[in-house]
Every structure is written in structure tokens, then in C-alpha cells.
Short mmCIF file of C-alpha atoms in Angstrom, two decimals:
data_model
loop_
_atom_site.label_atom_id
_atom_site.label_comp_id
_atom_site.label_asym_id
_atom_site.label_seq_id
_atom_site.Cartn_x
_atom_site.Cartn_y
_atom_site.Cartn_z
CA UNK A 1 36.50 62.05 139.92
CA UNK A 2 33.60 63.36 137.86
CA UNK A 3 33.01 66.21 140.29
CA UNK A 4 36.70 67.03 140.26
CA UNK A 5 36.72 67.22 136.45
CA UNK A 6 33.66 69.44 136.47
CA UNK A 7 35.31 71.72 139.01
CA UNK A 8 38.46 71.96 136.90
CA UNK A 9 36.43 72.79 133.79
CA UNK A 10 34.44 75.43 135.67
CA UNK A 11 37.62 76.95 137.09
CA UNK A 12 39.27 77.02 133.67
CA UNK A 13 36.19 78.68 132.17
CA UNK A 14 36.17 81.32 134.92
CA UNK A 15 39.86 82.08 134.45
CA UNK A 16 39.41 82.31 130.67
CA UNK A 17 36.45 84.66 131.04
CA UNK A 18 38.39 86.88 133.43
CA UNK A 19 41.55 86.81 131.33
CA UNK A 20 39.75 87.67 128.11
CA UNK A 21 37.61 90.42 129.66
CA UNK A 22 37.82 93.23 127.10
CA UNK A 23 35.73 95.90 128.83
CA UNK A 24 37.25 99.37 129.03
CA UNK A 25 38.86 100.18 132.38
CA UNK A 26 39.53 103.62 133.89
CA UNK A 27 42.61 103.78 136.11
CA UNK A 28 42.86 106.73 138.51
CA UNK A 29 46.03 108.42 139.74
CA UNK A 30 46.70 111.23 142.20
CA UNK A 31 50.16 112.72 141.71
CA UNK A 32 51.57 115.18 144.25
CA UNK A 33 54.32 117.61 143.35
CA UNK A 34 56.17 120.43 145.07
CA UNK A 35 56.85 122.04 141.67
CA UNK A 36 53.23 122.18 140.52
CA UNK A 37 51.81 125.73 140.89
CA UNK A 38 49.03 125.96 143.44
CA UNK A 39 46.65 127.21 140.75
CA UNK A 40 46.89 123.81 139.05
CA UNK A 41 45.96 121.80 142.12
CA UNK A 42 43.21 119.43 141.01
CA UNK A 43 44.11 119.69 137.32
CA UNK A 44 42.84 116.53 135.62
CA UNK A 45 44.37 114.81 132.60
CA UNK A 46 42.81 111.95 130.69
CA UNK A 47 45.66 110.00 129.11
CA UNK A 48 44.89 107.68 126.21
CA UNK A 49 47.21 105.73 123.93
CA UNK A 50 47.39 103.10 121.20
CA UNK A 51 43.84 103.41 119.87
CA UNK A 52 44.90 101.91 116.51
CA UNK A 53 41.55 102.94 115.00
CA UNK A 54 39.98 100.12 116.97
CA UNK A 55 36.43 99.84 118.29
CA UNK A 56 36.02 100.24 122.05
CA UNK A 57 32.57 100.39 123.58
CA UNK A 58 31.94 103.27 125.97
CA UNK A 59 35.19 105.11 125.25
CA UNK A 60 33.77 108.61 124.77
CA UNK A 61 31.39 108.27 127.71
CA UNK A 62 34.28 107.14 129.93
CA UNK A 63 36.37 110.16 128.92
CA UNK A 64 33.47 112.56 129.38
CA UNK A 65 32.65 111.15 132.82
CA UNK A 66 36.15 112.05 134.04
CA UNK A 67 35.59 115.78 133.25
CA UNK A 68 39.21 116.31 132.17
CA UNK A 69 40.88 119.70 131.83
CA UNK A 70 42.91 118.29 128.94
CA UNK A 71 43.19 115.01 127.03
CA UNK A 72 46.63 113.65 126.11
CA UNK A 73 46.94 111.09 123.30
CA UNK A 74 50.38 109.51 123.35
CA UNK A 75 50.67 107.95 119.90
CA UNK A 76 49.49 105.10 117.68
CA UNK A 77 46.04 106.58 117.59
CA UNK A 78 45.93 105.33 113.99
CA UNK A 79 47.34 102.20 112.36
CA UNK A 80 50.04 102.17 109.71
CA UNK A 81 47.61 101.05 106.98
CA UNK A 82 43.99 101.66 106.18
CA UNK A 83 41.77 104.64 106.85
CA UNK A 84 42.20 106.84 109.91
CA UNK A 85 38.54 107.89 109.93
CA UNK A 86 37.86 106.12 113.25
CA UNK A 87 40.43 108.29 114.99
CA UNK A 88 39.15 111.47 113.36
CA UNK A 89 35.67 110.63 114.63
CA UNK A 90 37.08 110.00 118.11
CA UNK A 91 39.10 113.22 117.99
CA UNK A 92 36.03 115.26 117.06
CA UNK A 93 34.16 113.84 120.05
CA UNK A 94 37.09 114.44 122.42
CA UNK A 95 37.48 118.06 121.31
CA UNK A 96 33.91 118.68 122.49
CA UNK A 97 35.03 117.57 125.96
CA UNK A 98 38.43 119.24 126.45
CA UNK A 99 41.53 120.47 124.58
CA UNK A 100 43.42 117.56 123.02
CA UNK A 101 47.21 117.21 122.81
CA UNK A 102 48.63 114.57 120.47
CA UNK A 103 52.01 113.05 119.66
CA UNK A 104 52.95 110.47 117.07
CA UNK A 105 53.64 106.80 117.61
CA UNK A 106 55.53 104.44 115.35
CA UNK A 107 52.40 103.28 113.51
CA UNK A 108 51.45 106.91 112.83
CA UNK A 109 54.80 107.93 111.32
CA UNK A 110 54.83 104.77 109.19
CA UNK A 111 51.77 106.01 107.32
CA UNK A 112 52.36 107.37 103.82
CA UNK A 113 49.81 110.10 104.61
CA UNK A 114 51.24 111.01 108.02
CA UNK A 115 51.67 114.71 107.14
CA UNK A 116 48.06 114.82 105.99
CA UNK A 117 46.97 113.26 109.30
CA UNK A 118 48.87 115.86 111.32
CA UNK A 119 47.35 118.70 109.29
CA UNK A 120 43.84 117.28 109.70
CA UNK A 121 44.25 117.08 113.48
CA UNK A 122 45.47 120.67 113.64
CA UNK A 123 42.64 121.92 111.43
CA UNK A 124 40.17 120.30 113.82
CA UNK A 125 41.70 122.24 116.71
CA UNK A 126 43.96 119.66 118.36
CA UNK A 127 47.52 120.50 119.42
CA UNK A 128 49.82 118.07 117.61
CA UNK A 129 53.27 118.34 119.21
CA UNK A 130 56.27 117.47 117.03
CA UNK A 131 59.31 118.21 119.18
CA UNK A 132 57.39 121.20 120.49
CA UNK A 133 56.27 122.70 123.78
CA UNK A 134 52.89 124.26 124.57
CA UNK A 135 51.82 126.17 127.66
CA UNK A 136 48.71 126.03 129.79
CA UNK A 137 47.96 129.08 131.93
CA UNK A 138 45.88 129.59 135.05
CA UNK A 139 45.85 133.11 136.47
CA UNK A 140 49.51 134.14 136.71
CA UNK A 141 50.90 130.59 136.61
CA UNK A 142 51.63 128.16 133.83
CA UNK A 143 52.74 124.60 133.19
CA UNK A 144 54.35 123.24 130.03
CA UNK A 145 53.35 120.23 127.99
CA UNK A 146 55.94 118.95 125.54
CA UNK A 147 55.77 116.26 122.88
CA UNK A 148 58.46 114.30 121.10
CA UNK A 149 58.04 112.89 117.61
CA UNK A 150 58.33 109.11 117.41
CA UNK A 151 62.04 108.33 116.88
CA UNK A 152 61.54 105.35 114.56
CA UNK A 153 64.49 104.05 112.59
CA UNK A 154 65.48 100.60 111.36
CA UNK A 155 68.89 101.30 112.90
CA UNK A 156 68.97 100.98 116.70
CA UNK A 157 71.65 103.64 117.18
CA UNK A 158 69.66 106.14 115.13
CA UNK A 159 66.60 105.75 117.37
CA UNK A 160 68.60 107.04 120.33
CA UNK A 161 70.16 109.79 118.23
CA UNK A 162 66.69 110.90 117.13
CA UNK A 163 65.53 111.13 120.74
CA UNK A 164 68.59 113.19 121.65
CA UNK A 165 67.91 115.58 118.76
CA UNK A 166 64.29 115.95 119.83
CA UNK A 167 65.24 116.71 123.43
CA UNK A 168 67.83 119.26 122.24
CA UNK A 169 65.22 120.89 120.01
CA UNK A 170 62.85 121.27 122.95
CA UNK A 171 65.50 122.85 125.16
CA UNK A 172 65.03 123.47 128.86
CA UNK A 173 62.01 124.80 130.70
CA UNK A 174 62.13 126.27 134.20
CA UNK A 175 58.81 125.12 135.59
CA UNK A 176 56.47 122.15 135.90
CA UNK A 177 56.66 120.18 132.65
CA UNK A 178 54.75 117.21 131.27
CA UNK A 179 56.46 115.21 128.53
CA UNK A 180 54.48 113.09 126.08
CA UNK A 181 56.64 110.32 124.60
CA UNK A 182 55.24 107.23 122.91
CA UNK A 183 57.78 104.47 123.55
CA UNK A 184 57.73 103.43 127.19
CA UNK A 185 60.44 100.83 126.58
CA UNK A 186 62.89 103.71 126.00
CA UNK A 187 62.03 105.77 129.07
CA UNK A 188 65.42 105.22 130.70
CA UNK A 189 66.95 107.66 128.20
CA UNK A 190 65.36 110.44 130.26
CA UNK A 191 67.45 109.71 133.35
CA UNK A 192 68.67 112.97 134.82
CA UNK A 193 66.14 115.08 132.92
CA UNK A 194 64.04 117.80 134.54
CA UNK A 195 60.61 116.59 133.42
CA UNK A 196 58.10 116.29 136.24
CA UNK A 197 55.68 113.88 134.57
CA UNK A 198 56.08 111.63 131.54
CA UNK A 199 53.06 110.14 129.78
CA UNK A 200 53.77 107.14 127.58
CA UNK A 201 52.24 104.10 125.89
CA UNK A 202 53.35 101.68 123.15
CA UNK A 203 53.62 98.59 125.35
CA UNK A 204 49.98 97.46 125.13
CA UNK A 205 50.27 96.40 128.77
CA UNK A 206 52.66 93.63 127.77
CA UNK A 207 49.86 92.05 125.65
CA UNK A 208 49.57 89.23 128.21
CA UNK A 209 49.67 90.11 131.90
CA UNK A 210 50.36 87.71 134.71
CA UNK A 211 48.46 88.92 137.78
CA UNK A 212 50.93 89.97 140.46
CA UNK A 213 53.86 89.73 138.03
CA UNK A 214 53.27 92.14 135.15
CA UNK A 215 53.35 92.41 131.39
CA UNK A 216 54.97 89.61 129.45
CA UNK A 217 56.25 90.89 126.12
CA UNK A 218 57.26 94.07 124.24
CA UNK A 219 55.66 94.91 120.88
CA UNK A 220 57.59 93.27 118.04
CA UNK A 221 58.82 96.67 116.84
CA UNK A 222 61.26 96.64 119.75
CA UNK A 223 62.90 93.34 118.91
CA UNK A 224 65.83 95.04 117.19
CA UNK A 225 66.73 97.54 119.90
CA UNK A 226 68.50 97.24 123.24
CA UNK A 227 65.45 97.02 125.49
CA UNK A 228 64.08 93.96 127.26
CA UNK A 229 61.70 91.83 125.21
CA UNK A 230 60.24 89.60 127.93
CA UNK A 231 58.82 91.07 131.14
CA UNK A 232 59.62 94.66 130.15
CA UNK A 233 60.42 97.20 132.85
CA UNK A 234 57.66 99.66 131.91
CA UNK A 235 54.53 97.88 130.70
CA UNK A 236 51.69 99.86 132.31
CA UNK A 237 50.94 101.80 135.47
CA UNK A 238 52.71 104.34 137.66
CA UNK A 239 56.48 104.48 138.07
CA UNK A 240 58.93 106.85 139.75
CA UNK A 241 62.32 107.41 138.18
CA UNK A 242 64.51 109.70 140.25
CA UNK A 243 62.12 112.68 140.70
CA UNK A 244 60.11 111.95 137.58
CA UNK A 245 56.60 110.52 137.78
CA UNK A 246 55.73 108.24 134.89
CA UNK A 247 52.33 106.98 133.78
CA UNK A 248 52.33 104.28 131.10
CA UNK A 249 48.96 103.54 129.53
CA UNK A 250 48.14 99.93 128.65
CA UNK A 251 46.38 101.35 125.60
CA UNK A 252 42.97 100.92 124.05
CA UNK A 253 43.19 98.97 120.81
CA UNK A 254 44.68 95.66 119.80
CA UNK A 255 46.40 95.68 116.39
CA UNK A 256 47.51 92.03 116.55
CA UNK A 257 45.71 88.71 116.14
CA UNK A 258 46.79 87.80 119.68
CA UNK A 259 44.21 88.52 122.38
CA UNK A 260 44.85 90.78 125.34
CA UNK A 261 44.95 88.47 128.37
CA UNK A 262 44.33 89.86 131.88
CA UNK A 263 44.93 93.17 130.11
CA UNK A 264 41.78 95.20 129.69
CA UNK A 265 41.88 98.28 127.42
CA UNK A 266 42.51 101.35 129.53
CA UNK A 267 42.30 105.09 129.86
CA UNK A 268 44.19 106.86 132.63
CA UNK A 269 42.63 109.65 134.67
CA UNK A 270 45.34 111.68 136.38
CA UNK A 271 44.78 114.40 138.98
CA UNK A 272 47.72 116.69 139.70
CA UNK A 273 48.07 117.84 143.30
CA UNK A 274 50.21 120.74 144.43
CA UNK A 275 52.01 120.42 147.73
CA UNK A 276 51.94 124.20 147.83
CA UNK A 277 48.20 124.01 148.49
CA UNK A 278 47.64 123.26 152.21
CA UNK A 279 44.17 121.92 151.40
CA UNK A 280 45.43 119.46 148.76
CA UNK A 281 44.69 115.85 149.62
#
């Protein structure tokens, strides 16, 4: 009986250590597309989200080691209160590695100094997309990268109306297009759209993850809308919706008092592959 108790204690300790492992993880994706111009075959994106001005050991080294062509930050890089200096320091380091594209998350737009934050990012040389589209060129080809402002409202209906207005403001693009949109729980609104790749965050991996099952809970900011609260559809990883590829980051920081369980902080390293290139793997 004593040996059995010791084994149970040891097993529980091992599970706890694994579940509470907070080391940064890099998740790699290879995404093939017939629409991607051949000149962009091998184009690498580092996708980060939900930094929340947290402290994450090895973050800059991990980004640098991926040798990205661009870095995409999909919202909540700051928190709604307090200084945003930690993000500005991170942004300065990232800009020495590659061009940085940023969109807002709900915690960003809640800040009283949000406009100041946007201006600071732009002055540093980042591309802060607020219902805007930018273009990346290689030789005679280009791809588009678009960003939607966080649609926050205390009224559920208005959230969806804000997304619709943002999409209308962007208009259509006839080519390969990446959309940056913070709230992964609302991704179904893009059904039938022409985006080729959507990068999203917000879900913090479900906060608690059950191995083999998935993320457990949405952030509390979603409790008033129409999306699933428990075991959300999009919590982290790669998804395919119609012809759209979706990558949802589990995020980096942890703005709550609840620990991340079986849910290590993450950056995503995405390589785009063109099916027009016969040598593409």
C-alpha cells in the first residue's frame, strides 16, 4: 500500500510538472496554396499574439532563430491597464529582425491611450493595420496582408456589425491575401470570404488544455456573445474552413491569476508553399 501511495504521489507530481510547464514553444506549419505566387514559395511568417506585456524567457531568440520574412502580431500585445513599455521594448527588438505587422486586440482598444500606442508603433516603423491592407512585393508578384480593428462592443449585435463594416472598408482583393483578426471565437463570420490565410489569437489556447481533447474555456470577454464558452471550436492550431487556412496562436502571456495548464506559451512559425513551384515540398 505504501509503494502504491508513493507511486500515485510521483505520478501526480509528474503530471503537475508537465501541465504547468511554462517554457516557450515554437509550433511549425507548412501551408500549401495554389493561389500563392511562385516567388513567395518559402515565405516565412512568425505569428505572435496575446503578449499582454508579460515576461517570457527566450522570446526574442526564438523569433530570431526562425529567420522570418515578416512578423505578425495579432492583438493584445499590451494589457488594458498599466504601462506598455514591455511591448515597446519587444517591438524594437522584433523590428531588428523583420518587418512587423500589428493589429489591435480587445485589451489594446480598451486602453485610454490606445491612439498614442498606435502612433508610437508607427513611429518605430511597424505597420499597424486598422481596417487596412498592405502589400508585400517580390519581383513582379505581390501578396496582400490585411488587418481588422478589434470589434469590441458591450452589445453583441454591434460586435458583428463592426466586423461587417471593417470587411466592407477593406473591400476585395484579387490575389493571395492574409487576414489578421484577433478574435478566433468569431472566425465563422468569414465563411464564404476570399481570404487565403487568417491569423488569429485571443483564445489563450483555452487556458486549460486537455491532451487529445483541446482547449477548455473562452476568455471571459466572450461570455456575452453567441460563441461557445466551453470547449471552443477554435482554441489553437491549424484549421481549414472551406478554402481558408487558419492559424490560431495559443498566445504568449497570461493576464489572469489562473495558470496555463498543458498550454505552453507559443509562437507560430509558418512557411508558405506555392503549388506553382514544382520544387516546393
